[in-house]
Structure formats: C-alpha cells, structure tokens
PDB file of C-alpha atoms in Angstrom:
ATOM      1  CA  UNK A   1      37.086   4.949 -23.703  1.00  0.00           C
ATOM      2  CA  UNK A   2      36.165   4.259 -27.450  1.00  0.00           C
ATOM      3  CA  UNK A   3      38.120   6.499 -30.183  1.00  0.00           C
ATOM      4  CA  UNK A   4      36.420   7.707 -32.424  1.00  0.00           C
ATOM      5  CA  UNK A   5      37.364   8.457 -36.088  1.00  0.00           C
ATOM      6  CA  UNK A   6      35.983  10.525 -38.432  1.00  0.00           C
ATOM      7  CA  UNK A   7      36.900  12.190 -41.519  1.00  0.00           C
ATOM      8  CA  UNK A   8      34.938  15.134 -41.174  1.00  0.00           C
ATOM      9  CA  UNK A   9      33.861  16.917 -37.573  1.00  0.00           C
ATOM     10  CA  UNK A  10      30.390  16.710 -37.297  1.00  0.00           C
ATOM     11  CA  UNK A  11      28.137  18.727 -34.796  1.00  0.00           C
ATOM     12  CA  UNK A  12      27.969  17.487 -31.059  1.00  0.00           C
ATOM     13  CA  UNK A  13      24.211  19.203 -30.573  1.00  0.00           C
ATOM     14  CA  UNK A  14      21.940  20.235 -32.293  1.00  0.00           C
ATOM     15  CA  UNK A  15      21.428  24.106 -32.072  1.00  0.00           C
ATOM     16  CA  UNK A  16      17.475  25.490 -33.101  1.00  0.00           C
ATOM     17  CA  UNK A  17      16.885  29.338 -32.867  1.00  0.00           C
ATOM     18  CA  UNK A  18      14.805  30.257 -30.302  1.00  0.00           C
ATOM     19  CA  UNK A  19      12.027  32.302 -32.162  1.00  0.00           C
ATOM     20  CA  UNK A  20       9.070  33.505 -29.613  1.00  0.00           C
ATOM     21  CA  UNK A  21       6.646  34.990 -31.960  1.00  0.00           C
ATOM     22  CA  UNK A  22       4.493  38.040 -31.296  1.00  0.00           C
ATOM     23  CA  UNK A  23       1.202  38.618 -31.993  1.00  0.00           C
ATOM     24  CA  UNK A  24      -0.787  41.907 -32.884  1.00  0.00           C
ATOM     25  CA  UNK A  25      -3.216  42.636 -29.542  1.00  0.00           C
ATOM     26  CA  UNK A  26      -5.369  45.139 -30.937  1.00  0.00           C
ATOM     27  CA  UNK A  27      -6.814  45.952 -27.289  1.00  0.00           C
ATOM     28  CA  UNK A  28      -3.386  46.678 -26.571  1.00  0.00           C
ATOM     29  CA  UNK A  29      -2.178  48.814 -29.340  1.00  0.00           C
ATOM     30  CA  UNK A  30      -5.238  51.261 -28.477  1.00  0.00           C
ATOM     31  CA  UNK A  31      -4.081  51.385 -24.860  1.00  0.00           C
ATOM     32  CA  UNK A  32      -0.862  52.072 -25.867  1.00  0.00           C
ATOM     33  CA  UNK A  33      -1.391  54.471 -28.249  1.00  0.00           C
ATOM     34  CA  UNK A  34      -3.645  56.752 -25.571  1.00  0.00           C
ATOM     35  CA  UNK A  35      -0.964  56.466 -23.366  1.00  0.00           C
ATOM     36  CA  UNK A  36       1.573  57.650 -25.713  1.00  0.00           C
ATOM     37  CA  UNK A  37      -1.047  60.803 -26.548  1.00  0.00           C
ATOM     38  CA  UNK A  38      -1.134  61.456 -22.444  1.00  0.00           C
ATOM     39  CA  UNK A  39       2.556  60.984 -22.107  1.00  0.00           C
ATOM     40  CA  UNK A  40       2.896  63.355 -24.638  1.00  0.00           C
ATOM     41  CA  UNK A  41       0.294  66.009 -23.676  1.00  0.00           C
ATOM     42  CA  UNK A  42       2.061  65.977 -20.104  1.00  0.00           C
ATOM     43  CA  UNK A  43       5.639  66.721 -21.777  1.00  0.00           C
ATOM     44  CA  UNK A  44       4.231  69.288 -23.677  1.00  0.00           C
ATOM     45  CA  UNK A  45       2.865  70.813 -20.546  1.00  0.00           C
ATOM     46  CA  UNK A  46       6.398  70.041 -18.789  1.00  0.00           C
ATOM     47  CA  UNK A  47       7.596  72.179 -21.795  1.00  0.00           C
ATOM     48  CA  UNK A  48       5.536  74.340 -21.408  1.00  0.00           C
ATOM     49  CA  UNK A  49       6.144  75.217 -17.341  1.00  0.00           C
ATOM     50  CA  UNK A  50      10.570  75.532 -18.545  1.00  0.00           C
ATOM     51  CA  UNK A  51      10.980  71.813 -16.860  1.00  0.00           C
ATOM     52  CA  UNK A  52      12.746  69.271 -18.320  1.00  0.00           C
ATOM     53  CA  UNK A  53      11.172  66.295 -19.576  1.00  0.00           C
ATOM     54  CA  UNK A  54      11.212  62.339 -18.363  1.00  0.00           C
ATOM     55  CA  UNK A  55      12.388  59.973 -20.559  1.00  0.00           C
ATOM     56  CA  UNK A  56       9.665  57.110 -21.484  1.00  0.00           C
ATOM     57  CA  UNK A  57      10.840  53.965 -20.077  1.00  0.00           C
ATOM     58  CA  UNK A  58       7.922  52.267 -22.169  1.00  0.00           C
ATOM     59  CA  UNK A  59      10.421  51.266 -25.044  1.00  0.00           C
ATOM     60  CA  UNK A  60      14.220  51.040 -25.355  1.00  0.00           C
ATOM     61  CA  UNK A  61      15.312  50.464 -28.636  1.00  0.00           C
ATOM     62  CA  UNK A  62      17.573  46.894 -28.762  1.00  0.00           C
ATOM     63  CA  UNK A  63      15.809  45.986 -25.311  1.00  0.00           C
ATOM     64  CA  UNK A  64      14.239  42.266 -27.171  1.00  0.00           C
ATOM     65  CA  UNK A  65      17.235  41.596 -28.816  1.00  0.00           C
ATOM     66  CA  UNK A  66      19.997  42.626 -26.077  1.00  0.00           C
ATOM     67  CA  UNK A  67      22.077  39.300 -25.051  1.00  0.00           C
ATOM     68  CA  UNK A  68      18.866  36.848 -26.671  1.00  0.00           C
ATOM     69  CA  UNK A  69      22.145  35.682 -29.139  1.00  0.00           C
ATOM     70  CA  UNK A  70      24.105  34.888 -25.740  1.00  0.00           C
ATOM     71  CA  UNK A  71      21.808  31.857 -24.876  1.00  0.00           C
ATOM     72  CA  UNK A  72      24.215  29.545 -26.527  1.00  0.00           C
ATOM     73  CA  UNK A  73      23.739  29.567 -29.810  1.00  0.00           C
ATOM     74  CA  UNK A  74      27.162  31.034 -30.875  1.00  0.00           C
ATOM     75  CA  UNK A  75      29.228  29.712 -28.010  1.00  0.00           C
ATOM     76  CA  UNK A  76      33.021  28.824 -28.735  1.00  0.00           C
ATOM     77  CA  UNK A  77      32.255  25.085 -29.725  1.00  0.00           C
ATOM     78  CA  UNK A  78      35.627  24.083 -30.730  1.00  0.00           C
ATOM     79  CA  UNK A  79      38.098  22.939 -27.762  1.00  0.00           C
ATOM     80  CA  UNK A  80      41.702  22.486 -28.089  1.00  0.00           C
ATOM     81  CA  UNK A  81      41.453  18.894 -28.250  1.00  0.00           C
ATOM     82  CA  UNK A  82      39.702  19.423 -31.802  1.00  0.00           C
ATOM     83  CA  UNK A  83      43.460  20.883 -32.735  1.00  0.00           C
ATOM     84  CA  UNK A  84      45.340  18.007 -31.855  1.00  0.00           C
ATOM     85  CA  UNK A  85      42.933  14.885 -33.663  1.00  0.00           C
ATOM     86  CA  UNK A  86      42.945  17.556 -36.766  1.00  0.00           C
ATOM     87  CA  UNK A  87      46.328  17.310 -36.944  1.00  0.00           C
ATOM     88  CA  UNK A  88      46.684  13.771 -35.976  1.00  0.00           C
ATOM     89  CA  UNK A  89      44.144  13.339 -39.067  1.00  0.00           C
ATOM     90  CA  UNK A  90      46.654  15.185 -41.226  1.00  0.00           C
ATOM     91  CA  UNK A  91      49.696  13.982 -40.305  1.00  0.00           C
ATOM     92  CA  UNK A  92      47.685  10.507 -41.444  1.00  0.00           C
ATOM     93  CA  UNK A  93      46.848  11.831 -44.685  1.00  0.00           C
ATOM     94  CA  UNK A  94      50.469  12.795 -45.437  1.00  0.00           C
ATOM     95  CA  UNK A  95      51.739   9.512 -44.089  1.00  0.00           C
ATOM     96  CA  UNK A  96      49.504   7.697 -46.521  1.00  0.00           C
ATOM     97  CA  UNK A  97      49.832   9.650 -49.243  1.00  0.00           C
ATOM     98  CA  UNK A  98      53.571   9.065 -48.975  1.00  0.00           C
ATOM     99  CA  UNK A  99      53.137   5.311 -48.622  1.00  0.00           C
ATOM    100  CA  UNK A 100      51.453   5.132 -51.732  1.00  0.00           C
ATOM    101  CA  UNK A 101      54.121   6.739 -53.861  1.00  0.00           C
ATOM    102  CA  UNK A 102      56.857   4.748 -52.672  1.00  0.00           C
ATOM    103  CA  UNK A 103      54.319   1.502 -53.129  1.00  0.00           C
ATOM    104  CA  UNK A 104      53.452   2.821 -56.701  1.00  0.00           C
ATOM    105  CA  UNK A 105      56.852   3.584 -57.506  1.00  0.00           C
ATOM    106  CA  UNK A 106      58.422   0.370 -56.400  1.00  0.00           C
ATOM    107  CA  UNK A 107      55.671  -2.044 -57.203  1.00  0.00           C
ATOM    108  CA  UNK A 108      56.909  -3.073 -60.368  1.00  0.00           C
ATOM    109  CA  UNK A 109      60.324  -4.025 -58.693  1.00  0.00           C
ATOM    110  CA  UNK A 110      58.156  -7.106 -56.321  1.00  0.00           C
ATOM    111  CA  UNK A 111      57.519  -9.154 -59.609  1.00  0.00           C
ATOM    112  CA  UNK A 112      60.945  -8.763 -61.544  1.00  0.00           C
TER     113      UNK A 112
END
C-alpha cells in the first residue's frame, strides 16, 4: 500500500453533466397541439354536463428534471479518512513551521 502525499486534494473522478439534448419535431408539436385542442374541447363539454374534469397526465411540471441531479454528480465525495490526512497535513505544517523558528533563531549560535 503506497502513501500518497499531496498538498492539495485533488479529484478522484472525473464528473461530466449529463446533458441529453432535445430537438424541435415539428410533426410532433402539430400532434400535440390537436390533442391539446381535443383534450380541451372534451373538458369543456365535461364542464359543461356539471362533471368534474381529468387531469392531463401529458405533462407534469419538474417531471425531466426530478432526481436527473441524483445520478451522482453531487454525491458526498469526501470520507472521513479525508479528515484525518488533513489534519495529519496540518499538524506537519505547524511542526515545520516551528522547526524553522527555533533553527532561525539559534543558527547563529552553531558558528560562535
């Protein structure tokens, strides 16, 4: 088991967003939109006749986005082993910077 030292933490993968782009279907958009116009002719009529509407399940708003962020990209990446080498690293840093001042302050005293 190698140990490894670094300064700074650096990224373990690589994370890309996954963009899935969508493109206008003209063909489409017509069917849609006379099935909106029917939909809405027959809830008028519903109306109309005192009975309560359906709900379109065609669209719900959020319904492309809902949990798409939950495919990894903003998972807890840090473990509590990060912690520990963090503070090994600055209890290092201390060390060394208190190792210098006693070697600057004292050096002069080696060649006396």
């Amino acid at each position: 088991m190698a140990f490894r030292f670094n300064l700074f933490s650096t990224p373990q993968h690589h994370r890309v967003f996954n963009y899935q782009p969508v493109f206008y279907d003209p063909e489409k958009e017509r069917r849609r939109e006379k099935l909106r116009k029917v939909s809405a002719e027959r809830e008028l009529k519903e109306l109309q006749e005192g009975k309560i509407p359906e709900q379109s399940k065609d669209y719900v708003p959020g319904s492309l986005i809902y949990g798409s962020l939950r495919d990894g990209a903003y998972q807890k990446t840090k473990s509590e082993g990060n912690f520990l080498v963090r503070l090994a690293k600055y209890a290092m840093f201390v060390a060394l910077a208190v190792l210098l001042y006693f070697f600057a302050k004292y050096f002069a005293y080696l060649f006396i």
